[in-house]
mmCIF file of C-alpha atoms in Angstrom:
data_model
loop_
_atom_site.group_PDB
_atom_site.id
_atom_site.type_symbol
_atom_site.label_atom_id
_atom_site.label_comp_id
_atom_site.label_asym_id
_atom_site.label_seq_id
_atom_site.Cartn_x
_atom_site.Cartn_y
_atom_site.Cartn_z
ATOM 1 C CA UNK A 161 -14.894 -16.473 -24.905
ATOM 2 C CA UNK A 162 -15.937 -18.692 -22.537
ATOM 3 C CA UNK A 163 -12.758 -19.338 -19.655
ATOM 4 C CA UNK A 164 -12.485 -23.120 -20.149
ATOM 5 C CA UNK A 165 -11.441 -22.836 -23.782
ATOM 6 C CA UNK A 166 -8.487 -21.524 -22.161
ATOM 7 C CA UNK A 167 -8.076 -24.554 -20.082
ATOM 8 C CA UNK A 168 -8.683 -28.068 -22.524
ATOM 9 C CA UNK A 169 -10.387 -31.095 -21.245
ATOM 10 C CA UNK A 170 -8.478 -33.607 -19.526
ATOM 11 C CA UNK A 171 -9.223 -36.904 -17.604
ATOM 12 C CA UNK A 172 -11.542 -36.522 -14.832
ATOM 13 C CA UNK A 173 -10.024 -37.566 -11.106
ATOM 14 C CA UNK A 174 -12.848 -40.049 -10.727
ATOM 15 C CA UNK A 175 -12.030 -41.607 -13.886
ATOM 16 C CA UNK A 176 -8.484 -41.850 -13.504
ATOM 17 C CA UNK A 177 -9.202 -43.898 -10.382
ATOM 18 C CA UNK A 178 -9.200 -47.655 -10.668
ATOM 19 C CA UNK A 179 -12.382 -49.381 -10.863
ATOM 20 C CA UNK A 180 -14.184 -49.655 -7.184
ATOM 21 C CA UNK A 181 -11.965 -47.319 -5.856
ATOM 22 C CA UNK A 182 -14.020 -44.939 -3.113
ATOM 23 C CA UNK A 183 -15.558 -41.857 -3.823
ATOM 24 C CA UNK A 184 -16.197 -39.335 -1.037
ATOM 25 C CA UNK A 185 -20.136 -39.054 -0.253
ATOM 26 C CA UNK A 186 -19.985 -34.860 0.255
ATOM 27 C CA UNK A 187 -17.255 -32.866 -1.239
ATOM 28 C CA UNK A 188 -16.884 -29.759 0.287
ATOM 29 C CA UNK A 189 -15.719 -26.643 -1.008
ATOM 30 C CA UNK A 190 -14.201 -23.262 0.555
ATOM 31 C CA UNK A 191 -15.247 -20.202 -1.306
ATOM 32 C CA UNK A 192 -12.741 -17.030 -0.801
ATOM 33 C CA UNK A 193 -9.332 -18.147 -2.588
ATOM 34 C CA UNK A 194 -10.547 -21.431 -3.500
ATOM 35 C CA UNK A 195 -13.301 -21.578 -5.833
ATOM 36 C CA UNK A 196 -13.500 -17.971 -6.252
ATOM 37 C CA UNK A 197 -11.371 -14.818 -6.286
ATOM 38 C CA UNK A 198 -11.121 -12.141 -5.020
ATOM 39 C CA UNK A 199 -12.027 -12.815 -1.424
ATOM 40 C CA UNK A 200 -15.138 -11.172 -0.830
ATOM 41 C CA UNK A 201 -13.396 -9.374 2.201
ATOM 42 C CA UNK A 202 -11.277 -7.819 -0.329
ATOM 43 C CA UNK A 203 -14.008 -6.183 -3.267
ATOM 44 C CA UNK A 204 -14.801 -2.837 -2.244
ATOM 45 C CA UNK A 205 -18.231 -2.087 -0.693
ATOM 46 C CA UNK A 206 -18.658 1.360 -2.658
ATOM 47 C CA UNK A 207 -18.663 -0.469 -6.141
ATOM 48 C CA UNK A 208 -22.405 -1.393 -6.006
ATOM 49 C CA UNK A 209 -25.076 -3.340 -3.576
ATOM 50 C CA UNK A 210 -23.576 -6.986 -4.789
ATOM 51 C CA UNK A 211 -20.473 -7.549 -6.374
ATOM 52 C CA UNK A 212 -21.568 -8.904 -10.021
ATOM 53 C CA UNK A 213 -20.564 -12.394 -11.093
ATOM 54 C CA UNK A 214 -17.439 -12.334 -13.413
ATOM 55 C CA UNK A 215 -16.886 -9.362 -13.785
ATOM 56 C CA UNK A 216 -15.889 -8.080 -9.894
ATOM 57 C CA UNK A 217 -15.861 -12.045 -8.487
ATOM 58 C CA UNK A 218 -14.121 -14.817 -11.152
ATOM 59 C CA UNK A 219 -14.503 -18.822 -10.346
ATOM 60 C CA UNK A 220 -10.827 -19.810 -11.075
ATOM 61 C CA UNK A 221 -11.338 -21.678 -14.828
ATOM 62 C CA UNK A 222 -9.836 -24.524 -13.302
ATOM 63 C CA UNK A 223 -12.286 -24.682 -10.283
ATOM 64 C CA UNK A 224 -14.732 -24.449 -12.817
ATOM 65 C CA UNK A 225 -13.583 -27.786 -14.218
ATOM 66 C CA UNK A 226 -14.217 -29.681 -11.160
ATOM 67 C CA UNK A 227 -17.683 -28.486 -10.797
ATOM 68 C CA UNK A 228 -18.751 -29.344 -14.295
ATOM 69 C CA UNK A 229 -16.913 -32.791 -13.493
ATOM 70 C CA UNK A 230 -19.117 -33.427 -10.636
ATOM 71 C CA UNK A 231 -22.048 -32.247 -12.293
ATOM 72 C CA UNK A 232 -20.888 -34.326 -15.188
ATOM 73 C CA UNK A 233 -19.377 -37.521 -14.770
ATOM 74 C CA UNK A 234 -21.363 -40.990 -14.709
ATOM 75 C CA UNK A 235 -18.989 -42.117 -11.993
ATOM 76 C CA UNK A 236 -19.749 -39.355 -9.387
ATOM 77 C CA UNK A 237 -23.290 -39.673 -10.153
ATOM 78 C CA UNK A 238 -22.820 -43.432 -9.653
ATOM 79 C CA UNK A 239 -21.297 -42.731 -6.427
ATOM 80 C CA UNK A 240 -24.379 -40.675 -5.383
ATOM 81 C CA UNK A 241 -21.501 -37.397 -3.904
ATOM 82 C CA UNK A 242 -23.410 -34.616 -3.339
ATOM 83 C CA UNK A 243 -21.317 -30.903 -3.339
ATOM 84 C CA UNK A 244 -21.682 -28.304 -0.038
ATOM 85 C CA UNK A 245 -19.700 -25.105 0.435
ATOM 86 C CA UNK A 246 -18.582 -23.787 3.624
ATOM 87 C CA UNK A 247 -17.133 -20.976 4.094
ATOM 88 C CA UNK A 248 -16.299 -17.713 6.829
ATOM 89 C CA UNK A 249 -17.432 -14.643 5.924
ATOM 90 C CA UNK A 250 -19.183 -11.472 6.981
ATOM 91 C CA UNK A 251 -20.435 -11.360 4.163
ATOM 92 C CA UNK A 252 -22.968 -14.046 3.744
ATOM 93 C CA UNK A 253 -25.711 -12.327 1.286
ATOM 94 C CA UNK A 254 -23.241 -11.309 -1.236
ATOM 95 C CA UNK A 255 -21.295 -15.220 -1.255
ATOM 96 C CA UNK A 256 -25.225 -16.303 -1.423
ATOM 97 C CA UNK A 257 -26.036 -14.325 -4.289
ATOM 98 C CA UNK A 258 -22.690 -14.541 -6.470
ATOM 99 C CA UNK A 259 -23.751 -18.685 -5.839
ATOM 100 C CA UNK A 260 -26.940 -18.059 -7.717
ATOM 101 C CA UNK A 261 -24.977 -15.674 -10.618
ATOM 102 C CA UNK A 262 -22.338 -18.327 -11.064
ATOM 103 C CA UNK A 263 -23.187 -20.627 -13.875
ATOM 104 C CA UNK A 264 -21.202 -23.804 -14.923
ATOM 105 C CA UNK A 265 -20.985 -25.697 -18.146
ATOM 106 C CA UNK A 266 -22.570 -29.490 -17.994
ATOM 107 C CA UNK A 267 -21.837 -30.447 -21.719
ATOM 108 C CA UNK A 268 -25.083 -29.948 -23.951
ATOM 109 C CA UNK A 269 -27.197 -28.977 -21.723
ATOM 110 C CA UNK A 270 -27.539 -25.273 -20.615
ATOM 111 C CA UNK A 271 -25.056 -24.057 -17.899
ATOM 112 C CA UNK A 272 -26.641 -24.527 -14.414
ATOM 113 C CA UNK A 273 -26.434 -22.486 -11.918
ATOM 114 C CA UNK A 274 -23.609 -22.761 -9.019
ATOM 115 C CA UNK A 275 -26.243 -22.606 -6.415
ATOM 116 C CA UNK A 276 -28.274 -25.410 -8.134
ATOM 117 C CA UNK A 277 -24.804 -27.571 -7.702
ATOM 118 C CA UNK A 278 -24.769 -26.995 -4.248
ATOM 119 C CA UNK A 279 -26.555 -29.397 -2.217
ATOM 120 C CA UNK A 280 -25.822 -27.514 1.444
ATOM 121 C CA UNK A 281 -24.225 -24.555 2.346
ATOM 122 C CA UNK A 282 -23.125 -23.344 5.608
ATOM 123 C CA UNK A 283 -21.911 -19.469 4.457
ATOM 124 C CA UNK A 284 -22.028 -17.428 8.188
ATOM 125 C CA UNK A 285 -18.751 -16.084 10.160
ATOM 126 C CA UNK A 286 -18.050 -19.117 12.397
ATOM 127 C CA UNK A 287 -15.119 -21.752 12.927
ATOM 128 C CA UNK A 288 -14.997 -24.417 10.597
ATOM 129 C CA UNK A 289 -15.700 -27.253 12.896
ATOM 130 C CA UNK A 290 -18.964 -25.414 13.651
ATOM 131 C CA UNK A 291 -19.843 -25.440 9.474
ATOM 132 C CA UNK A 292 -19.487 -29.060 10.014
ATOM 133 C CA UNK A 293 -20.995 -30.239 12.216
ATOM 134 C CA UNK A 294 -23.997 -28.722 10.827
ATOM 135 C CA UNK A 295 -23.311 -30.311 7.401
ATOM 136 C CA UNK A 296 -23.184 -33.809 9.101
ATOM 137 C CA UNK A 297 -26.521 -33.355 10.548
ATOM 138 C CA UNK A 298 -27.951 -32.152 7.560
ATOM 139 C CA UNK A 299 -26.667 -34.904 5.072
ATOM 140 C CA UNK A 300 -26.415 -37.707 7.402
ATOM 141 C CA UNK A 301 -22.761 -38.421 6.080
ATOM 142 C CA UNK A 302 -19.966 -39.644 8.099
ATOM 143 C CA UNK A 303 -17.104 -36.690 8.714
ATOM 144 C CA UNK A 304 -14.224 -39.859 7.087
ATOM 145 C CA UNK A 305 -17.028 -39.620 4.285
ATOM 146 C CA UNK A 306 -16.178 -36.184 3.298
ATOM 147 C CA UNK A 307 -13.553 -34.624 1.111
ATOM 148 C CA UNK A 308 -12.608 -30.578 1.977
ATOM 149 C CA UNK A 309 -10.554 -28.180 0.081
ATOM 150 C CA UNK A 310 -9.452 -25.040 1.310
ATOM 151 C CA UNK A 311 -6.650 -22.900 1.467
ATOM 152 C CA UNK A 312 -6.315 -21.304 4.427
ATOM 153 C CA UNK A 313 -3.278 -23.010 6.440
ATOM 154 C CA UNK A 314 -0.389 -21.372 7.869
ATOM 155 C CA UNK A 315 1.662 -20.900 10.839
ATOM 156 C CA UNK A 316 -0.805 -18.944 12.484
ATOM 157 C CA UNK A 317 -3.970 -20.499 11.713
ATOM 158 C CA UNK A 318 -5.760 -23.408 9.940
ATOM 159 C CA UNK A 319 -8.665 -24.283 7.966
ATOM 160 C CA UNK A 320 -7.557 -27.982 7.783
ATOM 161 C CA UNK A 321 -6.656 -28.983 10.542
ATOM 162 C CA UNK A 322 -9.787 -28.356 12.659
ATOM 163 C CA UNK A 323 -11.566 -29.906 10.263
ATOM 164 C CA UNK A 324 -9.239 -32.737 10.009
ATOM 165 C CA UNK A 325 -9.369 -33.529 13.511
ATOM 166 C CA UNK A 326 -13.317 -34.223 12.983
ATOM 167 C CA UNK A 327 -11.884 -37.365 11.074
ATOM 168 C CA UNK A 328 -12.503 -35.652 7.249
ATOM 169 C CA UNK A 329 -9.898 -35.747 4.705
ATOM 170 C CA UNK A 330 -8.583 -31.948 3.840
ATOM 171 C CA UNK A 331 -6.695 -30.725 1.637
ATOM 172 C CA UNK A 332 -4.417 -27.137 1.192
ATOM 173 C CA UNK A 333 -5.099 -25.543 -2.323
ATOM 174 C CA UNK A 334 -2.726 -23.344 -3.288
ATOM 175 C CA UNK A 335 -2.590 -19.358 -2.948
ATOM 176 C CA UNK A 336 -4.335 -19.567 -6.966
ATOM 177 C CA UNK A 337 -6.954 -21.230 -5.875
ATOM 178 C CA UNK A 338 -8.279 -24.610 -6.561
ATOM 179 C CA UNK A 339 -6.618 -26.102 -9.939
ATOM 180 C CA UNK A 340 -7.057 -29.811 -11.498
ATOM 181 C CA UNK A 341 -3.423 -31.138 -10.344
ATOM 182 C CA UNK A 342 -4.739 -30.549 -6.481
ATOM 183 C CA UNK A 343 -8.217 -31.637 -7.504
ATOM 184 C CA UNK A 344 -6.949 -35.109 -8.611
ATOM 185 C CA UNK A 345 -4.333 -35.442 -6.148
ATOM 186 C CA UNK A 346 -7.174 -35.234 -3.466
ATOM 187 C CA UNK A 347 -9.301 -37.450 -4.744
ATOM 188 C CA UNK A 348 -6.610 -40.084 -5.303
ATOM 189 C CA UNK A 349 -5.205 -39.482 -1.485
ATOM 190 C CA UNK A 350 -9.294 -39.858 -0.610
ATOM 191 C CA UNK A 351 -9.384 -43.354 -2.510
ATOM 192 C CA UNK A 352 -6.145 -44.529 -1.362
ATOM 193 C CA UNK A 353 -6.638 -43.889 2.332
ATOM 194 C CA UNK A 354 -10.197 -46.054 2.331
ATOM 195 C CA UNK A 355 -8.736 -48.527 -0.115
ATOM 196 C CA UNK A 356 -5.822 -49.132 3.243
ATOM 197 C CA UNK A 357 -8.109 -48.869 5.452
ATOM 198 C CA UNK A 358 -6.927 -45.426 7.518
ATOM 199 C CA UNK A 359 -8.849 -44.235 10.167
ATOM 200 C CA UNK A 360 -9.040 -40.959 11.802
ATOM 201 C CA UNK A 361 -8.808 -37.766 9.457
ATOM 202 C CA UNK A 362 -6.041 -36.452 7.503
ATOM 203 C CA UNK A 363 -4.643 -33.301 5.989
ATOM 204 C CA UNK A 364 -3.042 -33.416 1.986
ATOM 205 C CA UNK A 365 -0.591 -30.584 1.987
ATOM 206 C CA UNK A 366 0.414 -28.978 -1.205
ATOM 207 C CA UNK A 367 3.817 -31.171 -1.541
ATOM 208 C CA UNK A 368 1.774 -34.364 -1.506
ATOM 209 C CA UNK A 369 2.328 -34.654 2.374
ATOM 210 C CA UNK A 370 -0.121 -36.285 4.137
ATOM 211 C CA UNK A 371 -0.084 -35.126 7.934
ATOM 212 C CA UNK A 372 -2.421 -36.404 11.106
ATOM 213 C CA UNK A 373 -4.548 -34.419 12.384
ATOM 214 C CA UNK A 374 -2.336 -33.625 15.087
ATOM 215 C CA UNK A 375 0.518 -32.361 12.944
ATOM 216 C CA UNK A 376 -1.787 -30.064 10.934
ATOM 217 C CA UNK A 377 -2.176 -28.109 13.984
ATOM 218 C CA UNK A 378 -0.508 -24.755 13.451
ATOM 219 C CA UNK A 379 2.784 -24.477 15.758
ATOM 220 C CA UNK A 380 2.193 -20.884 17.351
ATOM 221 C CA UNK A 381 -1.581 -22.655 18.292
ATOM 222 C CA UNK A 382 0.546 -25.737 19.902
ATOM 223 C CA UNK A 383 2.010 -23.829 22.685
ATOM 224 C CA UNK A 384 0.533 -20.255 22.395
ATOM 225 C CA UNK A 385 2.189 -17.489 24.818
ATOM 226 C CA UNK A 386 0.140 -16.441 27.298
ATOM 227 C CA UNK A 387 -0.228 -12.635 27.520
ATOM 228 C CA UNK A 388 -2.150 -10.828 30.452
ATOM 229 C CA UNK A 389 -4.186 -8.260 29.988
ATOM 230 C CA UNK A 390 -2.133 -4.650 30.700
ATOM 231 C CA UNK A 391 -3.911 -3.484 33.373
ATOM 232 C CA UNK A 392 -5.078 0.390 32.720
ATOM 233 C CA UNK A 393 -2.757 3.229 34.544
ATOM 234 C CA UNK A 394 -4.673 3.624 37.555
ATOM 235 C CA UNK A 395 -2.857 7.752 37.432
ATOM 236 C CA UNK A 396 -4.590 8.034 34.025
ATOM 237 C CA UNK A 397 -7.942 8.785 35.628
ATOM 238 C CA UNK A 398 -6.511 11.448 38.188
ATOM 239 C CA UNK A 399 -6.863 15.130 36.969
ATOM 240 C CA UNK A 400 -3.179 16.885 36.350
ATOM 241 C CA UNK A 401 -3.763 18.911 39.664
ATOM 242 C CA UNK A 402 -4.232 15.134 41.601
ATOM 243 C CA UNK A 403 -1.102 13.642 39.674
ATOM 244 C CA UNK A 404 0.735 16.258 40.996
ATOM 245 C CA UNK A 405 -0.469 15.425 44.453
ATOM 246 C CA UNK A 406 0.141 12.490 44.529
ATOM 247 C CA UNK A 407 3.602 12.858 43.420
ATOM 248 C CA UNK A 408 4.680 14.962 46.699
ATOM 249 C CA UNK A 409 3.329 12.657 48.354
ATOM 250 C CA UNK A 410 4.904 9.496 47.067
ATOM 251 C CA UNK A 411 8.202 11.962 47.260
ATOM 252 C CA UNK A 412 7.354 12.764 51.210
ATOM 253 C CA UNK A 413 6.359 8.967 51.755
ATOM 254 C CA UNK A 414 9.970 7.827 50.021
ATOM 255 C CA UNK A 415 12.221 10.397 51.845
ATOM 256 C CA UNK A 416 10.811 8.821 55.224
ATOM 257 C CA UNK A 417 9.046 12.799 56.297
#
């Protein structure tokens, strides 16, 4: 049974936009807890060479919708928004190869395959900012162009925000990945924010929060603690017999003989 007879058809987010409203010219996509699960950093290595599509890797069904809506939907096409994924991993060759297992549904026609969805892909164990600037030079679009989802961002550390402060819109999906309430409330916040003419990037937090750049910055990365290195025990290197020296002496040297 295929998984989006579990989840009916609704509205798409580009259609429930009003007409002329602005479309994002790259959506980009996080992988690990986003569009997929489990985290690729998480399926065991002894199971086989590649983890197998849908059976030890699942797109969330929901995620699923919002791919065949951009592979779908006259508006998006109209729009000319191209999909990239970017995402942090060690492991690169399985993420490339689960992309080419993946298929989604695009109405009649046969299901096409994830990877043929994705127009760039930037899948390598680097910072985010790094993943885009590399997409901007390879599509040519503006970062306040773009629309990212992810959902890495806590108190430690950030997806978003880094990502955010290149001047893209980004938004936090929630710890079950990405679902169509998130999916619509981005692309609304995307719209709404060109529509009033907002500069600089943004981030979209779960509650419908939208934070500067600035304020998406995790607070233990505002004012981390500096903590010097503990310098190694200089005795540590001295045989038993030499610690032992030493201590008479240090005992002679402290007793004034």
């Amino acid at each position: 049974v295929s998984l989006l007879l579990l989840h009916p058809p609704v509205a798409g987010a580009a259609a429930a936009l009003p007409s002329g409203a602005a479309l994002p010219e790259l959506v980009v996509f996080d992988l690990d807890d986003t569009l997929w699960t489990p985290s690729l950093s998480r399926v065991s290595r002894t199971r086989r060479d590649v983890p197998q599509a849908d059976k030890d890797v699942i797109l969330y069904p929901e995620a699923k919708h919002v791919l065949t809506e951009l592979a779908t939907c006259a508006r998006w096409r109209a729009a000319g928004t191209r999909v990239a994924v970017a995402s942090r991993t060690r492991r690169a060759r399985w993420a490339k190869a689960l992309l080419g297992e993946f298929t989604v549904p695009v109405g009649a026609a046969p299901d096409r395959r994830l990877a043929d969805l994705v127009a760039f892909a930037e899948i390598y164990n680097a910072e985010k900012a790094v993943h885009f600037e590399k997409l901007r030079e390879a599509s040519a679009v503006p970062f306040e162009s773009m629309l990212f989802l992810d959902d890495l961002h806590t108190q430690r550390c950030s997806n978003l925000a880094p990502v955010a402060e290149l001047g893209a819109l980004a938004v936090h999906v929630g710890a079950r990945g990405l679902d169509l309430a998130t999916w619509r409330a981005a692309v609304a916040a995307y719209a709404a924010r060109r529509a009033a003419g907002a500069s600089g990037g943004a981030v979209l937090m779960r509650n419908g929060d939208v934070l500067s750049a600035a304020d998406a910055v995790p607070r233990r990365a505002r004012h981390p603690v500096y903590r010097p290195p503990r310098p190694k025990h200089a005795r540590s290197r001295l045989s038993r017999r030499d610690r032992r020296r030493l201590a008479l002496l240090e005992q002679v040297a402290s007793s004034g003989g």
